[in-house]
């Protein structure tokens, strides 16, 4: 990485630990003669005349990396902002269970030093394009984790018709359907009984949520697939779509949802001594049998 490093700070401003950690990061950056940029949300709450501000998403183009402080949700929002701009993300974990932000506060400055020294790798994570058509309008969005379809604001089951590359998969009557990336396989899909898929495996995971059938099971399909979800006309049918757990839409049963692989990846900064499998062991307590 070049000597004159610019990086953006993206954080969960609702967490007290973020504000406790921010001054130390700024001191570290000053010591190493780096140039940190703040998002407008952070800048409004943290008055610092000497720090430049990220005014728009296009400002990320000039960054060498983005430092996120929070959890997986913070990374998801940062990934949407970065989008196709090819800027790697370094996630710092501030609290709850998380799989993407795997650098802890105790290891923060050691990892930052490694980034400055170029002692890191970059991994690519698949992104999904979600295209929702309803009532003559089309909404397009990109997701890093998952697209979740359910019955909107009601607690009724939803009936979904699924196709892959114009080939009928099946009719599902369930609380909902999840289409997840391998990165998202450890999120809602996992809670709904879906498999854990290593992020480098190029695939989608289709997971029914509480299906009204003992034979409905999760399905892993190649990332070349185009998944289409439609809904048979039923009384009082309302469709809810949630993107990465953060963006919500509601439609009637005439909606059609198409999910396909995006033409770009989200990049994460990794380190040689970090392992996805070690993360799984630590986060999920694999191999522990009641030990404290």
PDB file of C-alpha atoms in Angstrom:
ATOM      1  CA  UNK A   1       0.000   0.000   0.000  1.00  0.00           C
ATOM      2  CA  UNK A   2       1.284   3.467  -0.825  1.00  0.00           C
ATOM      3  CA  UNK A   3       2.855   5.627   1.909  1.00  0.00           C
ATOM      4  CA  UNK A   4       0.329   8.475   1.871  1.00  0.00           C
ATOM      5  CA  UNK A   5      -2.639   6.482   3.090  1.00  0.00           C
ATOM      6  CA  UNK A   6      -6.170   7.852   3.192  1.00  0.00           C
ATOM      7  CA  UNK A   7      -8.865   5.920   5.001  1.00  0.00           C
ATOM      8  CA  UNK A   8     -12.497   6.502   5.892  1.00  0.00           C
ATOM      9  CA  UNK A   9     -13.928   5.837   9.345  1.00  0.00           C
ATOM     10  CA  UNK A  10     -17.431   4.344   9.296  1.00  0.00           C
ATOM     11  CA  UNK A  11     -18.960   3.544  12.656  1.00  0.00           C
ATOM     12  CA  UNK A  12     -22.028   2.683  14.661  1.00  0.00           C
ATOM     13  CA  UNK A  13     -22.528   5.996  16.419  1.00  0.00           C
ATOM     14  CA  UNK A  14     -25.103   4.436  18.770  1.00  0.00           C
ATOM     15  CA  UNK A  15     -22.386   2.416  20.515  1.00  0.00           C
ATOM     16  CA  UNK A  16     -20.501   4.170  23.349  1.00  0.00           C
ATOM     17  CA  UNK A  17     -17.449   2.038  22.500  1.00  0.00           C
ATOM     18  CA  UNK A  18     -17.255   3.737  19.121  1.00  0.00           C
ATOM     19  CA  UNK A  19     -16.815   7.163  20.697  1.00  0.00           C
ATOM     20  CA  UNK A  20     -14.374   5.739  23.251  1.00  0.00           C
ATOM     21  CA  UNK A  21     -12.264   4.224  20.464  1.00  0.00           C
ATOM     22  CA  UNK A  22     -12.334   7.054  17.905  1.00  0.00           C
ATOM     23  CA  UNK A  23      -9.817   9.432  19.601  1.00  0.00           C
ATOM     24  CA  UNK A  24      -7.230   6.654  19.843  1.00  0.00           C
ATOM     25  CA  UNK A  25      -7.574   5.870  16.139  1.00  0.00           C
ATOM     26  CA  UNK A  26      -7.115   9.532  15.262  1.00  0.00           C
ATOM     27  CA  UNK A  27      -3.999   9.700  17.449  1.00  0.00           C
ATOM     28  CA  UNK A  28      -2.657   6.565  15.752  1.00  0.00           C
ATOM     29  CA  UNK A  29      -3.311   8.075  12.312  1.00  0.00           C
ATOM     30  CA  UNK A  30      -1.523  11.302  13.266  1.00  0.00           C
ATOM     31  CA  UNK A  31       1.463   9.357  14.580  1.00  0.00           C
ATOM     32  CA  UNK A  32       1.744   7.465  11.283  1.00  0.00           C
ATOM     33  CA  UNK A  33       1.063  10.577   9.172  1.00  0.00           C
ATOM     34  CA  UNK A  34      -2.102   9.097   7.691  1.00  0.00           C
ATOM     35  CA  UNK A  35      -5.195  11.014   6.648  1.00  0.00           C
ATOM     36  CA  UNK A  36      -8.489   9.822   8.189  1.00  0.00           C
ATOM     37  CA  UNK A  37     -11.838  10.944   6.785  1.00  0.00           C
ATOM     38  CA  UNK A  38     -15.097  10.988   8.748  1.00  0.00           C
ATOM     39  CA  UNK A  39     -18.598  10.344   7.480  1.00  0.00           C
ATOM     40  CA  UNK A  40     -21.033  13.228   7.794  1.00  0.00           C
ATOM     41  CA  UNK A  41     -22.934  11.421  10.578  1.00  0.00           C
ATOM     42  CA  UNK A  42     -19.783  11.093  12.677  1.00  0.00           C
ATOM     43  CA  UNK A  43     -18.631  14.615  11.863  1.00  0.00           C
ATOM     44  CA  UNK A  44     -21.898  16.172  13.070  1.00  0.00           C
ATOM     45  CA  UNK A  45     -21.406  14.602  16.502  1.00  0.00           C
ATOM     46  CA  UNK A  46     -17.631  14.924  16.689  1.00  0.00           C
ATOM     47  CA  UNK A  47     -16.402  18.448  16.058  1.00  0.00           C
ATOM     48  CA  UNK A  48     -12.854  18.328  14.734  1.00  0.00           C
ATOM     49  CA  UNK A  49     -11.906  21.144  12.385  1.00  0.00           C
ATOM     50  CA  UNK A  50      -8.798  19.438  11.003  1.00  0.00           C
ATOM     51  CA  UNK A  51     -10.516  16.293   9.686  1.00  0.00           C
ATOM     52  CA  UNK A  52     -11.915  16.046   6.148  1.00  0.00           C
ATOM     53  CA  UNK A  53     -15.414  14.686   5.595  1.00  0.00           C
ATOM     54  CA  UNK A  54     -16.804  12.101   3.201  1.00  0.00           C
ATOM     55  CA  UNK A  55     -19.368  14.245   1.392  1.00  0.00           C
ATOM     56  CA  UNK A  56     -20.767  11.578  -0.949  1.00  0.00           C
ATOM     57  CA  UNK A  57     -20.359   7.941  -1.929  1.00  0.00           C
ATOM     58  CA  UNK A  58     -18.070   8.948  -4.794  1.00  0.00           C
ATOM     59  CA  UNK A  59     -15.611  10.326  -2.225  1.00  0.00           C
ATOM     60  CA  UNK A  60     -14.747   6.733  -1.318  1.00  0.00           C
ATOM     61  CA  UNK A  61     -12.903   6.382  -4.628  1.00  0.00           C
ATOM     62  CA  UNK A  62      -9.946   8.265  -3.130  1.00  0.00           C
ATOM     63  CA  UNK A  63      -9.741   6.033  -0.042  1.00  0.00           C
ATOM     64  CA  UNK A  64      -7.205   3.226   0.397  1.00  0.00           C
ATOM     65  CA  UNK A  65      -9.499   1.392   2.802  1.00  0.00           C
ATOM     66  CA  UNK A  66     -12.535   1.843   5.030  1.00  0.00           C
ATOM     67  CA  UNK A  67     -12.308   1.189   8.745  1.00  0.00           C
ATOM     68  CA  UNK A  68     -15.663   0.130  10.199  1.00  0.00           C
ATOM     69  CA  UNK A  69     -16.299   0.083  13.935  1.00  0.00           C
ATOM     70  CA  UNK A  70     -19.385  -1.768  15.103  1.00  0.00           C
ATOM     71  CA  UNK A  71     -20.657  -5.159  14.058  1.00  0.00           C
ATOM     72  CA  UNK A  72     -21.833  -6.954  10.956  1.00  0.00           C
ATOM     73  CA  UNK A  73     -24.641  -4.436  10.462  1.00  0.00           C
ATOM     74  CA  UNK A  74     -22.096  -1.629  10.306  1.00  0.00           C
ATOM     75  CA  UNK A  75     -20.165  -3.505   7.635  1.00  0.00           C
ATOM     76  CA  UNK A  76     -23.352  -4.128   5.637  1.00  0.00           C
ATOM     77  CA  UNK A  77     -24.167  -0.422   5.526  1.00  0.00           C
ATOM     78  CA  UNK A  78     -20.569   0.435   4.610  1.00  0.00           C
ATOM     79  CA  UNK A  79     -20.622  -2.173   1.836  1.00  0.00           C
ATOM     80  CA  UNK A  80     -23.708  -0.541   0.295  1.00  0.00           C
ATOM     81  CA  UNK A  81     -21.934   2.818   0.321  1.00  0.00           C
ATOM     82  CA  UNK A  82     -18.722   1.443  -1.187  1.00  0.00           C
ATOM     83  CA  UNK A  83     -20.621  -0.674  -3.752  1.00  0.00           C
ATOM     84  CA  UNK A  84     -18.619  -1.142  -6.965  1.00  0.00           C
ATOM     85  CA  UNK A  85     -15.804   1.225  -5.985  1.00  0.00           C
ATOM     86  CA  UNK A  86     -13.372  -1.574  -5.122  1.00  0.00           C
ATOM     87  CA  UNK A  87     -12.317  -0.202  -1.718  1.00  0.00           C
ATOM     88  CA  UNK A  88     -11.391  -2.862   0.891  1.00  0.00           C
ATOM     89  CA  UNK A  89     -13.114  -2.880   4.281  1.00  0.00           C
ATOM     90  CA  UNK A  90     -11.434  -3.591   7.607  1.00  0.00           C
ATOM     91  CA  UNK A  91     -14.072  -4.470  10.204  1.00  0.00           C
ATOM     92  CA  UNK A  92     -13.487  -3.836  13.911  1.00  0.00           C
ATOM     93  CA  UNK A  93     -15.785  -5.771  16.230  1.00  0.00           C
ATOM     94  CA  UNK A  94     -17.306  -3.716  19.062  1.00  0.00           C
ATOM     95  CA  UNK A  95     -19.745  -6.063  20.711  1.00  0.00           C
ATOM     96  CA  UNK A  96     -22.335  -8.662  19.787  1.00  0.00           C
ATOM     97  CA  UNK A  97     -21.880 -11.877  17.831  1.00  0.00           C
ATOM     98  CA  UNK A  98     -20.488 -11.072  14.404  1.00  0.00           C
ATOM     99  CA  UNK A  99     -18.774 -13.000  11.635  1.00  0.00           C
ATOM    100  CA  UNK A 100     -17.548 -10.268   9.288  1.00  0.00           C
ATOM    101  CA  UNK A 101     -16.021  -7.823  11.781  1.00  0.00           C
ATOM    102  CA  UNK A 102     -13.450 -10.189  13.248  1.00  0.00           C
ATOM    103  CA  UNK A 103     -10.750  -7.777  14.477  1.00  0.00           C
ATOM    104  CA  UNK A 104     -11.166  -7.128  18.200  1.00  0.00           C
ATOM    105  CA  UNK A 105     -10.417  -3.911  20.059  1.00  0.00           C
ATOM    106  CA  UNK A 106      -7.537  -5.615  21.867  1.00  0.00           C
ATOM    107  CA  UNK A 107      -5.886  -6.311  18.510  1.00  0.00           C
ATOM    108  CA  UNK A 108      -6.917  -3.077  16.768  1.00  0.00           C
ATOM    109  CA  UNK A 109      -3.619  -1.212  16.575  1.00  0.00           C
ATOM    110  CA  UNK A 110      -1.574  -4.306  15.782  1.00  0.00           C
ATOM    111  CA  UNK A 111      -3.845  -4.908  12.771  1.00  0.00           C
ATOM    112  CA  UNK A 112      -3.750  -1.266  11.712  1.00  0.00           C
ATOM    113  CA  UNK A 113       0.057  -1.375  11.813  1.00  0.00           C
ATOM    114  CA  UNK A 114      -0.043  -4.446   9.582  1.00  0.00           C
ATOM    115  CA  UNK A 115      -2.202  -2.592   7.067  1.00  0.00           C
ATOM    116  CA  UNK A 116       0.269   0.309   6.960  1.00  0.00           C
ATOM    117  CA  UNK A 117       3.111  -2.180   6.439  1.00  0.00           C
ATOM    118  CA  UNK A 118       1.216  -3.960   3.668  1.00  0.00           C
ATOM    119  CA  UNK A 119       1.060  -7.204   5.652  1.00  0.00           C
ATOM    120  CA  UNK A 120      -2.468  -8.201   4.733  1.00  0.00           C
ATOM    121  CA  UNK A 121      -4.519  -9.934   2.070  1.00  0.00           C
ATOM    122  CA  UNK A 122      -7.795  -9.000   0.387  1.00  0.00           C
ATOM    123  CA  UNK A 123     -10.680 -11.445  -0.046  1.00  0.00           C
ATOM    124  CA  UNK A 124     -13.629 -11.039  -2.402  1.00  0.00           C
ATOM    125  CA  UNK A 125     -17.201 -11.498  -1.191  1.00  0.00           C
ATOM    126  CA  UNK A 126     -20.131 -12.017  -3.527  1.00  0.00           C
ATOM    127  CA  UNK A 127     -22.882  -9.419  -3.851  1.00  0.00           C
ATOM    128  CA  UNK A 128     -26.456 -10.081  -4.988  1.00  0.00           C
ATOM    129  CA  UNK A 129     -28.542  -7.890  -7.256  1.00  0.00           C
ATOM    130  CA  UNK A 130     -32.182  -7.857  -6.151  1.00  0.00           C
ATOM    131  CA  UNK A 131     -34.721  -6.583  -8.676  1.00  0.00           C
ATOM    132  CA  UNK A 132     -38.289  -6.179  -7.432  1.00  0.00           C
ATOM    133  CA  UNK A 133     -41.037  -5.440  -9.956  1.00  0.00           C
ATOM    134  CA  UNK A 134     -44.553  -4.511  -8.837  1.00  0.00           C
ATOM    135  CA  UNK A 135     -47.370  -2.358 -10.201  1.00  0.00           C
ATOM    136  CA  UNK A 136     -45.317  -1.126 -13.138  1.00  0.00           C
ATOM    137  CA  UNK A 137     -42.361  -0.040 -11.022  1.00  0.00           C
ATOM    138  CA  UNK A 138     -38.972  -1.673 -10.490  1.00  0.00           C
ATOM    139  CA  UNK A 139     -36.720  -1.328  -7.459  1.00  0.00           C
ATOM    140  CA  UNK A 140     -33.093  -2.425  -7.717  1.00  0.00           C
ATOM    141  CA  UNK A 141     -30.735  -2.960  -4.816  1.00  0.00           C
ATOM    142  CA  UNK A 142     -27.544  -4.795  -3.937  1.00  0.00           C
ATOM    143  CA  UNK A 143     -27.059  -6.963  -0.871  1.00  0.00           C
ATOM    144  CA  UNK A 144     -24.037  -8.585   0.736  1.00  0.00           C
ATOM    145  CA  UNK A 145     -25.929 -10.949   3.053  1.00  0.00           C
ATOM    146  CA  UNK A 146     -29.454 -11.826   1.997  1.00  0.00           C
ATOM    147  CA  UNK A 147     -32.830 -11.102   0.477  1.00  0.00           C
ATOM    148  CA  UNK A 148     -35.688 -12.136   2.770  1.00  0.00           C
ATOM    149  CA  UNK A 149     -39.267 -12.507   1.526  1.00  0.00           C
ATOM    150  CA  UNK A 150     -42.201 -12.838   3.931  1.00  0.00           C
ATOM    151  CA  UNK A 151     -45.862 -11.884   4.288  1.00  0.00           C
ATOM    152  CA  UNK A 152     -45.310  -8.250   5.069  1.00  0.00           C
ATOM    153  CA  UNK A 153     -46.799  -6.907   8.282  1.00  0.00           C
ATOM    154  CA  UNK A 154     -48.998  -9.923   8.991  1.00  0.00           C
ATOM    155  CA  UNK A 155     -48.159 -13.203  10.680  1.00  0.00           C
ATOM    156  CA  UNK A 156     -49.665 -15.323   7.921  1.00  0.00           C
ATOM    157  CA  UNK A 157     -47.636 -17.718   5.832  1.00  0.00           C
ATOM    158  CA  UNK A 158     -46.631 -16.679   2.334  1.00  0.00           C
ATOM    159  CA  UNK A 159     -46.863 -18.883  -0.755  1.00  0.00           C
ATOM    160  CA  UNK A 160     -43.837 -18.552  -3.048  1.00  0.00           C
ATOM    161  CA  UNK A 161     -43.160 -19.993  -6.486  1.00  0.00           C
ATOM    162  CA  UNK A 162     -39.432 -20.395  -7.107  1.00  0.00           C
ATOM    163  CA  UNK A 163     -37.556 -20.756 -10.393  1.00  0.00           C
ATOM    164  CA  UNK A 164     -33.856 -21.013 -11.229  1.00  0.00           C
ATOM    165  CA  UNK A 165     -32.875 -20.050 -14.784  1.00  0.00           C
ATOM    166  CA  UNK A 166     -36.530 -20.366 -15.862  1.00  0.00           C
ATOM    167  CA  UNK A 167     -36.753 -23.887 -14.442  1.00  0.00           C
ATOM    168  CA  UNK A 168     -39.379 -24.472 -11.780  1.00  0.00           C
ATOM    169  CA  UNK A 169     -37.934 -25.397  -8.373  1.00  0.00           C
ATOM    170  CA  UNK A 170     -41.098 -25.671  -6.343  1.00  0.00           C
ATOM    171  CA  UNK A 171     -43.957 -24.082  -4.473  1.00  0.00           C
ATOM    172  CA  UNK A 172     -43.193 -23.135  -0.882  1.00  0.00           C
ATOM    173  CA  UNK A 173     -45.738 -22.323   1.809  1.00  0.00           C
ATOM    174  CA  UNK A 174     -43.748 -20.925   4.704  1.00  0.00           C
ATOM    175  CA  UNK A 175     -43.157 -17.928   6.936  1.00  0.00           C
ATOM    176  CA  UNK A 176     -40.778 -16.753   4.240  1.00  0.00           C
ATOM    177  CA  UNK A 177     -37.870 -17.481   1.918  1.00  0.00           C
ATOM    178  CA  UNK A 178     -34.241 -16.400   2.263  1.00  0.00           C
ATOM    179  CA  UNK A 179     -31.839 -16.090  -0.655  1.00  0.00           C
ATOM    180  CA  UNK A 180     -28.373 -15.675   0.846  1.00  0.00           C
ATOM    181  CA  UNK A 181     -24.798 -15.287  -0.300  1.00  0.00           C
ATOM    182  CA  UNK A 182     -22.099 -17.490   1.260  1.00  0.00           C
ATOM    183  CA  UNK A 183     -21.214 -14.466   3.412  1.00  0.00           C
ATOM    184  CA  UNK A 184     -24.854 -14.320   4.537  1.00  0.00           C
ATOM    185  CA  UNK A 185     -25.016 -18.057   5.213  1.00  0.00           C
ATOM    186  CA  UNK A 186     -24.040 -17.408   8.856  1.00  0.00           C
ATOM    187  CA  UNK A 187     -26.819 -14.835   9.324  1.00  0.00           C
ATOM    188  CA  UNK A 188     -30.621 -15.334   9.128  1.00  0.00           C
ATOM    189  CA  UNK A 189     -30.254 -18.356   6.846  1.00  0.00           C
ATOM    190  CA  UNK A 190     -28.262 -20.192   9.526  1.00  0.00           C
ATOM    191  CA  UNK A 191     -30.931 -19.442  12.140  1.00  0.00           C
ATOM    192  CA  UNK A 192     -33.549 -20.855   9.751  1.00  0.00           C
ATOM    193  CA  UNK A 193     -31.641 -24.128   9.380  1.00  0.00           C
ATOM    194  CA  UNK A 194     -29.532 -23.309   6.335  1.00  0.00           C
ATOM    195  CA  UNK A 195     -25.977 -24.580   5.805  1.00  0.00           C
ATOM    196  CA  UNK A 196     -22.777 -22.686   6.509  1.00  0.00           C
ATOM    197  CA  UNK A 197     -21.046 -22.013   3.182  1.00  0.00           C
ATOM    198  CA  UNK A 198     -17.429 -20.843   3.031  1.00  0.00           C
ATOM    199  CA  UNK A 199     -17.353 -17.354   1.428  1.00  0.00           C
ATOM    200  CA  UNK A 200     -15.156 -18.398  -1.510  1.00  0.00           C
ATOM    201  CA  UNK A 201     -17.745 -20.961  -2.675  1.00  0.00           C
ATOM    202  CA  UNK A 202     -19.598 -19.319  -5.568  1.00  0.00           C
ATOM    203  CA  UNK A 203     -23.196 -20.160  -4.776  1.00  0.00           C
ATOM    204  CA  UNK A 204     -26.550 -18.945  -3.459  1.00  0.00           C
ATOM    205  CA  UNK A 205     -28.393 -20.525  -0.548  1.00  0.00           C
ATOM    206  CA  UNK A 206     -32.195 -20.728  -0.715  1.00  0.00           C
ATOM    207  CA  UNK A 207     -33.638 -21.345   2.750  1.00  0.00           C
ATOM    208  CA  UNK A 208     -37.355 -21.612   3.590  1.00  0.00           C
ATOM    209  CA  UNK A 209     -38.359 -20.092   6.937  1.00  0.00           C
ATOM    210  CA  UNK A 210     -40.506 -22.463   9.017  1.00  0.00           C
ATOM    211  CA  UNK A 211     -42.003 -24.227   5.959  1.00  0.00           C
ATOM    212  CA  UNK A 212     -45.362 -25.959   6.376  1.00  0.00           C
ATOM    213  CA  UNK A 213     -43.809 -29.172   5.085  1.00  0.00           C
ATOM    214  CA  UNK A 214     -41.343 -31.597   6.646  1.00  0.00           C
ATOM    215  CA  UNK A 215     -39.718 -32.177   3.255  1.00  0.00           C
ATOM    216  CA  UNK A 216     -38.889 -28.540   2.417  1.00  0.00           C
ATOM    217  CA  UNK A 217     -35.154 -28.157   2.826  1.00  0.00           C
ATOM    218  CA  UNK A 218     -32.510 -25.514   2.062  1.00  0.00           C
ATOM    219  CA  UNK A 219     -31.046 -25.621  -1.430  1.00  0.00           C
ATOM    220  CA  UNK A 220     -27.588 -24.540  -2.624  1.00  0.00           C
ATOM    221  CA  UNK A 221     -27.413 -23.432  -6.267  1.00  0.00           C
ATOM    222  CA  UNK A 222     -24.548 -22.124  -8.457  1.00  0.00           C
ATOM    223  CA  UNK A 223     -23.931 -18.394  -8.532  1.00  0.00           C
ATOM    224  CA  UNK A 224     -24.684 -18.414 -12.257  1.00  0.00           C
ATOM    225  CA  UNK A 225     -28.336 -18.955 -11.348  1.00  0.00           C
ATOM    226  CA  UNK A 226     -31.064 -16.367 -11.780  1.00  0.00           C
ATOM    227  CA  UNK A 227     -33.601 -16.908  -9.018  1.00  0.00           C
ATOM    228  CA  UNK A 228     -37.158 -15.736  -9.616  1.00  0.00           C
ATOM    229  CA  UNK A 229     -39.778 -15.571  -6.875  1.00  0.00           C
ATOM    230  CA  UNK A 230     -43.442 -14.979  -7.674  1.00  0.00           C
ATOM    231  CA  UNK A 231     -46.648 -15.316  -5.688  1.00  0.00           C
ATOM    232  CA  UNK A 232     -49.956 -16.970  -6.632  1.00  0.00           C
ATOM    233  CA  UNK A 233     -52.971 -14.760  -6.152  1.00  0.00           C
ATOM    234  CA  UNK A 234     -54.415 -15.463  -2.729  1.00  0.00           C
ATOM    235  CA  UNK A 235     -56.803 -13.453  -0.540  1.00  0.00           C
ATOM    236  CA  UNK A 236     -55.139 -10.819   1.648  1.00  0.00           C
ATOM    237  CA  UNK A 237     -51.685 -11.734   0.344  1.00  0.00           C
ATOM    238  CA  UNK A 238     -49.117  -9.054   1.126  1.00  0.00           C
ATOM    239  CA  UNK A 239     -45.427  -9.372   0.366  1.00  0.00           C
ATOM    240  CA  UNK A 240     -42.576  -7.985   2.453  1.00  0.00           C
ATOM    241  CA  UNK A 241     -38.985  -7.861   1.209  1.00  0.00           C
ATOM    242  CA  UNK A 242     -36.054  -7.160   3.530  1.00  0.00           C
ATOM    243  CA  UNK A 243     -32.593  -6.460   2.114  1.00  0.00           C
ATOM    244  CA  UNK A 244     -29.620  -7.191   4.379  1.00  0.00           C
ATOM    245  CA  UNK A 245     -31.912  -6.775   7.385  1.00  0.00           C
ATOM    246  CA  UNK A 246     -31.796  -2.991   6.927  1.00  0.00           C
ATOM    247  CA  UNK A 247     -33.982  -1.980   3.963  1.00  0.00           C
ATOM    248  CA  UNK A 248     -37.696  -2.836   3.886  1.00  0.00           C
ATOM    249  CA  UNK A 249     -40.323  -2.835   1.126  1.00  0.00           C
ATOM    250  CA  UNK A 250     -43.964  -3.953   0.951  1.00  0.00           C
ATOM    251  CA  UNK A 251     -45.876  -5.046  -2.162  1.00  0.00           C
ATOM    252  CA  UNK A 252     -49.022  -6.852  -3.183  1.00  0.00           C
ATOM    253  CA  UNK A 253     -49.050 -10.393  -4.600  1.00  0.00           C
ATOM    254  CA  UNK A 254     -48.353  -9.133  -8.142  1.00  0.00           C
ATOM    255  CA  UNK A 255     -44.710  -8.557  -7.234  1.00  0.00           C
ATOM    256  CA  UNK A 256     -41.911 -10.521  -8.879  1.00  0.00           C
ATOM    257  CA  UNK A 257     -38.427 -10.731  -7.385  1.00  0.00           C
ATOM    258  CA  UNK A 258     -35.341 -11.633  -9.387  1.00  0.00           C
ATOM    259  CA  UNK A 259     -32.040 -12.309  -7.623  1.00  0.00           C
ATOM    260  CA  UNK A 260     -28.767 -12.734  -9.480  1.00  0.00           C
ATOM    261  CA  UNK A 261     -25.066 -12.241  -8.863  1.00  0.00           C
ATOM    262  CA  UNK A 262     -23.833  -8.655  -9.118  1.00  0.00           C
ATOM    263  CA  UNK A 263     -20.979  -7.764 -11.442  1.00  0.00           C
ATOM    264  CA  UNK A 264     -18.698  -6.674  -8.603  1.00  0.00           C
ATOM    265  CA  UNK A 265     -17.424  -8.023  -5.282  1.00  0.00           C
ATOM    266  CA  UNK A 266     -17.019  -6.444  -1.867  1.00  0.00           C
ATOM    267  CA  UNK A 267     -13.428  -6.641  -0.656  1.00  0.00           C
ATOM    268  CA  UNK A 268     -12.395  -7.393   2.921  1.00  0.00           C
ATOM    269  CA  UNK A 269      -8.970  -6.965   4.477  1.00  0.00           C
ATOM    270  CA  UNK A 270      -7.733 -10.244   5.970  1.00  0.00           C
ATOM    271  CA  UNK A 271      -4.535 -11.362   7.668  1.00  0.00           C
ATOM    272  CA  UNK A 272      -2.385 -14.461   7.216  1.00  0.00           C
ATOM    273  CA  UNK A 273      -2.946 -15.656  10.779  1.00  0.00           C
ATOM    274  CA  UNK A 274      -6.739 -15.300  10.559  1.00  0.00           C
ATOM    275  CA  UNK A 275      -8.917 -18.244   9.542  1.00  0.00           C
ATOM    276  CA  UNK A 276     -12.597 -18.409   8.626  1.00  0.00           C
ATOM    277  CA  UNK A 277     -12.761 -21.761  10.386  1.00  0.00           C
ATOM    278  CA  UNK A 278     -11.212 -20.317  13.542  1.00  0.00           C
ATOM    279  CA  UNK A 279     -13.882 -17.612  13.450  1.00  0.00           C
ATOM    280  CA  UNK A 280     -16.579 -20.281  13.247  1.00  0.00           C
ATOM    281  CA  UNK A 281     -15.041 -22.228  16.133  1.00  0.00           C
ATOM    282  CA  UNK A 282     -14.778 -19.148  18.329  1.00  0.00           C
ATOM    283  CA  UNK A 283     -18.151 -17.594  17.507  1.00  0.00           C
ATOM    284  CA  UNK A 284     -20.137 -20.825  17.598  1.00  0.00           C
ATOM    285  CA  UNK A 285     -18.289 -22.604  20.379  1.00  0.00           C
ATOM    286  CA  UNK A 286     -17.445 -25.667  18.305  1.00  0.00           C
ATOM    287  CA  UNK A 287     -15.758 -28.436  20.254  1.00  0.00           C
ATOM    288  CA  UNK A 288     -16.837 -27.114  23.643  1.00  0.00           C
ATOM    289  CA  UNK A 289     -18.694 -29.472  25.939  1.00  0.00           C
ATOM    290  CA  UNK A 290     -19.892 -27.306  28.780  1.00  0.00           C
ATOM    291  CA  UNK A 291     -16.526 -25.760  29.585  1.00  0.00           C
ATOM    292  CA  UNK A 292     -16.592 -22.321  31.139  1.00  0.00           C
TER     293      UNK A 292
END
